[in-house]
Amino acid sequence: AQKVTQAQTEISVVEKEDVTLDCVYETRDTTYYLFWYKQPPSGELVFLIRRNSFDEQNEISGRYSWNFQKSTSSFNFTITASQVVDSAVYFCALSEASGTYKYIFGTGTRLKVLA
Amino acid sequence: EPEVTQTPSHQVTQMGQEVILRCVPISNHLYFYWYRQILGQKVEFLVSFYNNEISEKSEIFDDQFSVERPDGSNFTLKIRSTKLEDSAMYFCASSERRLTNYGYTFGSGTRLTVV
């Protein structure tokens, strides 16, 4: 069965610190997709990244980077030099190619960046 | 940039009443979804809709729920007889294809409060 685990419920850091949000997933599919979404206090879901199961290349986008490791079924997200505007709930999600591409979300990690 | 529009942003209803949550997906999109998020919890899949029929639904999506695309532009979620536990944020999403590089486009949500 598919499952996404975000073990960190809440993380607090001081501005400019680096922070890593963990995501571990379970799936029987060989083709699947992983996502990270940001949910700021205003409540909308903001797409950050999509990763394919067949592409383990890590990705960097500005202060954001993602580390995908199939061997450990993990897709971790690092924010470098965090800023107060990064304060939000971050969700990791899994979508399997065998189905309707519905998303299975993790429980989210609330990140608080303190000035 | 095209948006998925959801109305109303907040709806309060009495237990037992019917509610209709409305969504206007992006005009050339073909795949439609409803998700819900109980306050402080994870985002959960409700239903996916394609070619004027439900393609997949979750256990949450019982007989009290229905979806419709009545006029080719709106996509509605109806809850026939609301319960207190239906209080949640409901997100509509749409997609041009089953899988895109940027995931679905989510609406900003309708917060439903059942009293």
Coordinates of N, CA, C and O in Angstrom, one line a residue, chain A residues 17-98:
Chain A
E17 N 19.6 29.7 9.4 CA 20.0 28.3 9.6 C 19.6 27.5 8.4 O 18.6 27.8 7.8
D18 N 20.3 26.4 8.2 CA 19.8 25.4 7.2 C 18.9 24.4 7.9 O 19.0 24.1 9.1
V19 N 17.9 23.9 7.2 CA 17.0 23.0 7.8 C 16.6 21.9 6.7 O 16.4 22.2 5.5
T20 N 16.5 20.7 7.2 CA 16.1 19.6 6.3 C 14.8 18.9 6.8 O 14.7 18.6 7.9
L21 N 13.9 18.8 5.8 CA 12.6 18.2 6.1 C 12.6 16.8 5.5 O 12.9 16.6 4.3
D22 N 12.3 15.8 6.3 CA 12.4 14.4 5.9 C 11.1 13.9 5.3 O 10.0 14.3 5.8
C23 N 11.2 13.0 4.3 CA 10.0 12.4 3.8 C 10.4 10.9 3.4 O 11.4 10.7 2.7
V24 N 9.7 10.0 3.9 CA 9.9 8.6 3.5 C 8.6 8.1 2.9 O 7.5 8.3 3.4
Y25 N 8.7 7.3 1.9 CA 7.5 6.8 1.2 C 7.5 5.3 1.0 O 8.6 4.7 1.1
E26 N 6.3 4.8 0.8 CA 6.2 3.4 0.5 C 5.3 3.2 -0.7 O 4.2 3.8 -0.8
T27 N 5.8 2.4 -1.6 CA 4.9 2.1 -2.8 C 5.4 0.8 -3.4 O 6.6 0.4 -3.3
R28 N 4.5 0.1 -4.0 CA 4.8 -1.2 -4.8 C 5.1 -0.9 -6.2 O 5.6 -1.7 -7.0
D29 N 4.7 0.3 -6.7 CA 4.9 0.7 -8.1 C 6.3 0.9 -8.4 O 7.1 1.4 -7.5
T30 N 6.7 0.6 -9.6 CA 8.1 0.9 -10.0 C 8.2 2.3 -10.7 O 9.3 2.8 -10.7
T31 N 7.0 2.8 -11.1 CA 7.0 4.1 -11.6 C 6.1 5.0 -10.8 O 4.9 4.6 -10.6
Y32 N 6.6 6.0 -10.2 CA 5.9 6.8 -9.3 C 6.5 8.2 -9.3 O 7.6 8.4 -9.9
Y33 N 5.8 9.1 -8.7 CA 6.2 10.5 -8.7 C 6.1 11.1 -7.3 O 5.2 10.8 -6.5
L34 N 7.1 11.9 -6.9 CA 7.1 12.5 -5.6 C 7.0 14.0 -5.7 O 7.6 14.6 -6.7
F35 N 6.4 14.6 -4.8 CA 6.2 16.1 -4.8 C 6.4 16.7 -3.5 O 6.3 16.0 -2.4
W36 N 6.8 17.9 -3.5 CA 6.7 18.7 -2.3 C 5.8 19.9 -2.5 O 5.9 20.6 -3.6
Y37 N 5.0 20.2 -1.5 CA 4.1 21.4 -1.6 C 4.3 22.2 -0.3 O 4.6 21.7 0.7
K38 N 4.2 23.5 -0.5 CA 4.2 24.4 0.7 C 2.8 25.0 0.9 O 2.1 25.3 0.0
Q39 N 2.5 25.0 2.2 CA 1.2 25.6 2.6 C 1.4 26.7 3.6 O 1.6 26.5 4.7
P40 N 1.5 27.9 3.1 CA 1.7 29.1 3.9 C 0.4 29.3 4.8 O -0.6 28.7 4.6
P41 N 0.5 30.2 5.8 CA -0.6 30.5 6.7 C -1.9 30.9 5.9 O -3.0 30.6 6.4
S42 N -1.8 31.4 4.7 CA -3.0 31.7 4.0 C -3.7 30.5 3.5 O -4.9 30.6 3.1
G43 N -3.1 29.3 3.5 CA -3.8 28.1 3.3 C -3.7 27.4 1.9 O -4.1 26.2 1.8
E44 N -3.3 28.1 0.9 CA -3.2 27.5 -0.4 C -2.1 26.5 -0.5 O -1.1 26.5 0.4
L45 N -2.1 25.7 -1.5 CA -1.0 24.7 -1.7 C -0.2 25.1 -2.8 O -0.7 25.3 -4.0
V46 N 1.1 25.3 -2.6 CA 2.0 25.9 -3.6 C 3.0 24.8 -4.0 O 3.7 24.2 -3.2
F47 N 3.0 24.4 -5.3 CA 3.8 23.4 -5.8 C 5.3 23.9 -5.7 O 5.6 25.0 -6.0
L48 N 6.2 22.9 -5.3 CA 7.6 23.2 -5.2 C 8.4 22.4 -6.2 O 9.2 22.9 -6.9
I49 N 8.1 21.1 -6.2 CA 8.9 20.2 -7.1 C 8.2 18.9 -7.3 O 7.4 18.4 -6.5
R50 N 8.5 18.3 -8.5 CA 8.1 16.9 -8.8 C 9.3 16.1 -9.2 O 10.2 16.7 -9.8
R51 N 9.4 14.9 -8.7 CA 10.5 14.0 -9.0 C 10.0 12.7 -9.5 O 9.0 12.1 -9.0
N52 N 10.6 12.2 -10.6 CA 10.2 10.9 -11.2 C 11.0 9.8 -10.5 O 12.2 10.0 -10.2
S53 N 10.4 8.6 -10.4 CA 11.1 7.5 -9.7 C 12.3 7.0 -10.5 O 13.3 6.5 -9.9
F54 N 12.4 7.3 -11.8 CA 13.5 6.8 -12.6 C 14.6 7.9 -12.7 O 15.5 7.7 -13.4
D55 N 14.4 9.0 -12.0 CA 15.4 10.1 -12.1 C 15.9 10.4 -10.7 O 15.2 11.2 -9.9
E56 N 17.0 9.9 -10.3 CA 17.5 10.1 -8.9 C 18.4 11.3 -8.8 O 19.0 11.5 -7.7
Q57 N 18.5 12.0 -9.8 CA 19.4 13.2 -9.8 C 18.8 14.2 -8.8 O 17.6 14.5 -8.7
N58 N 19.7 14.7 -7.9 CA 19.2 15.7 -7.0 C 19.0 17.0 -7.6 O 19.6 17.3 -8.7
E59 N 18.3 17.9 -7.0 CA 17.9 19.1 -7.7 C 18.1 20.3 -6.7 O 17.9 20.2 -5.5
I60 N 18.6 21.4 -7.3 CA 18.7 22.6 -6.5 C 18.0 23.7 -7.2 O 18.1 23.9 -8.4
S61 N 17.2 24.5 -6.4 CA 16.6 25.7 -7.0 C 16.7 26.8 -6.0 O 16.0 26.9 -5.0
G62 N 17.7 27.6 -6.2 CA 17.9 28.7 -5.3 C 18.4 28.2 -3.9 O 19.3 27.5 -3.8
R63 N 17.6 28.6 -2.9 CA 17.9 28.1 -1.6 C 17.4 26.7 -1.3 O 17.6 26.2 -0.2
Y64 N 16.6 26.2 -2.2 CA 15.9 24.9 -2.0 C 16.7 23.8 -2.7 O 17.2 24.0 -3.8
S65 N 16.8 22.6 -2.0 CA 17.4 21.5 -2.7 C 16.7 20.2 -2.2 O 16.1 20.2 -1.1
W66 N 16.7 19.2 -3.1 CA 16.0 18.0 -2.8 C 17.0 16.8 -3.0 O 17.7 16.8 -4.0
N67 N 16.9 15.9 -2.1 CA 17.7 14.7 -2.1 C 16.8 13.5 -2.2 O 16.1 13.1 -1.3
F68 N 16.9 12.8 -3.4 CA 16.0 11.6 -3.6 C 16.9 10.4 -3.6 O 17.8 10.3 -4.4
Q69 N 16.6 9.5 -2.7 CA 17.3 8.2 -2.6 C 16.4 7.1 -2.6 O 15.7 6.8 -1.7
K70 N 16.3 6.3 -3.8 CA 15.4 5.2 -3.9 C 15.8 4.1 -2.9 O 15.0 3.4 -2.4
S71 N 17.1 4.0 -2.6 CA 17.6 2.8 -1.8 C 17.0 2.9 -0.4 O 16.8 1.9 0.3
T72 N 16.7 4.2 0.1 CA 16.1 4.4 1.4 C 14.7 4.9 1.3 O 14.1 5.2 2.3
S73 N 14.1 4.9 0.1 CA 12.8 5.5 -0.1 C 12.6 6.8 0.5 O 11.6 7.0 1.3
S74 N 13.5 7.7 0.3 CA 13.4 9.0 0.9 C 13.5 10.1 -0.1 O 14.2 9.9 -1.1
F75 N 12.9 11.2 0.2 CA 12.9 12.4 -0.7 C 12.9 13.6 0.2 O 11.9 14.2 0.5
N76 N 14.1 13.9 0.7 CA 14.3 15.0 1.7 C 14.4 16.4 1.0 O 15.0 16.5 -0.1
F77 N 14.0 17.4 1.8 CA 14.0 18.7 1.3 C 14.8 19.6 2.2 O 14.6 19.6 3.4
T78 N 15.8 20.3 1.7 CA 16.6 21.2 2.5 C 16.4 22.6 2.0 O 16.5 22.9 0.9
I79 N 16.3 23.5 3.0 CA 16.2 24.9 2.8 C 17.5 25.5 3.4 O 17.8 25.3 4.6
T80 N 18.3 26.1 2.6 CA 19.6 26.7 3.0 C 19.3 28.2 3.4 O 18.5 28.9 2.7
A81 N 20.0 28.6 4.4 CA 19.8 30.0 4.9 C 18.4 30.4 5.0 O 17.9 31.3 4.3
S82 N 17.6 29.7 5.9 CA 16.2 29.9 6.0 C 15.8 31.4 6.3 O 16.6 32.1 6.9
Q83 N 14.6 31.7 5.8 CA 14.1 33.1 6.0 C 12.7 33.0 6.7 O 12.1 31.9 6.6
V84 N 12.3 34.0 7.3 CA 11.0 34.0 8.0 C 9.9 33.7 7.0 O 8.9 33.0 7.4
V85 N 10.0 34.1 5.8 CA 9.0 33.8 4.8 C 8.9 32.3 4.4 O 7.9 31.9 3.8
D86 N 9.9 31.5 4.9 CA 9.8 30.1 4.7 C 8.9 29.4 5.7 O 8.6 28.2 5.5
S87 N 8.4 30.1 6.7 CA 7.5 29.6 7.7 C 6.2 29.1 7.0 O 5.5 29.9 6.4
A88 N 6.0 27.8 7.2 CA 4.8 27.2 6.5 C 4.7 25.8 6.9 O 5.6 25.3 7.6
V89 N 3.7 25.1 6.4 CA 3.6 23.7 6.5 C 4.1 23.1 5.2 O 3.6 23.6 4.1
Y90 N 4.9 22.1 5.2 CA 5.4 21.5 4.0 C 4.9 20.1 3.9 O 5.1 19.3 4.8
F91 N 4.4 19.8 2.8 CA 3.8 18.4 2.5 C 4.6 17.7 1.5 O 4.9 18.3 0.4
C92 N 4.9 16.5 1.7 CA 5.5 15.6 0.7 C 4.3 14.7 0.2 O 3.4 14.4 1.0
A93 N 4.3 14.4 -1.1 CA 3.2 13.6 -1.6 C 3.8 12.6 -2.7 O 4.8 12.8 -3.3
L94 N 3.0 11.5 -2.8 CA 3.4 10.4 -3.7 C 2.2 10.2 -4.7 O 1.1 10.2 -4.3
S95 N 2.6 10.0 -5.9 CA 1.6 9.7 -6.9 C 2.1 8.4 -7.7 O 3.2 8.4 -8.2
E96 N 1.2 7.4 -7.9 CA 1.6 6.2 -8.6 C 1.1 6.2 -10.0 O 0.0 6.6 -10.2
A97 N 1.9 5.7 -10.9 CA 1.6 5.7 -12.3 C 0.5 4.7 -12.6 O -0.2 4.8 -13.6
S98 N 0.3 3.7 -11.7 CA -0.6 2.6 -12.0 C -2.1 3.1 -11.8 O -3.0 2.4 -12.2

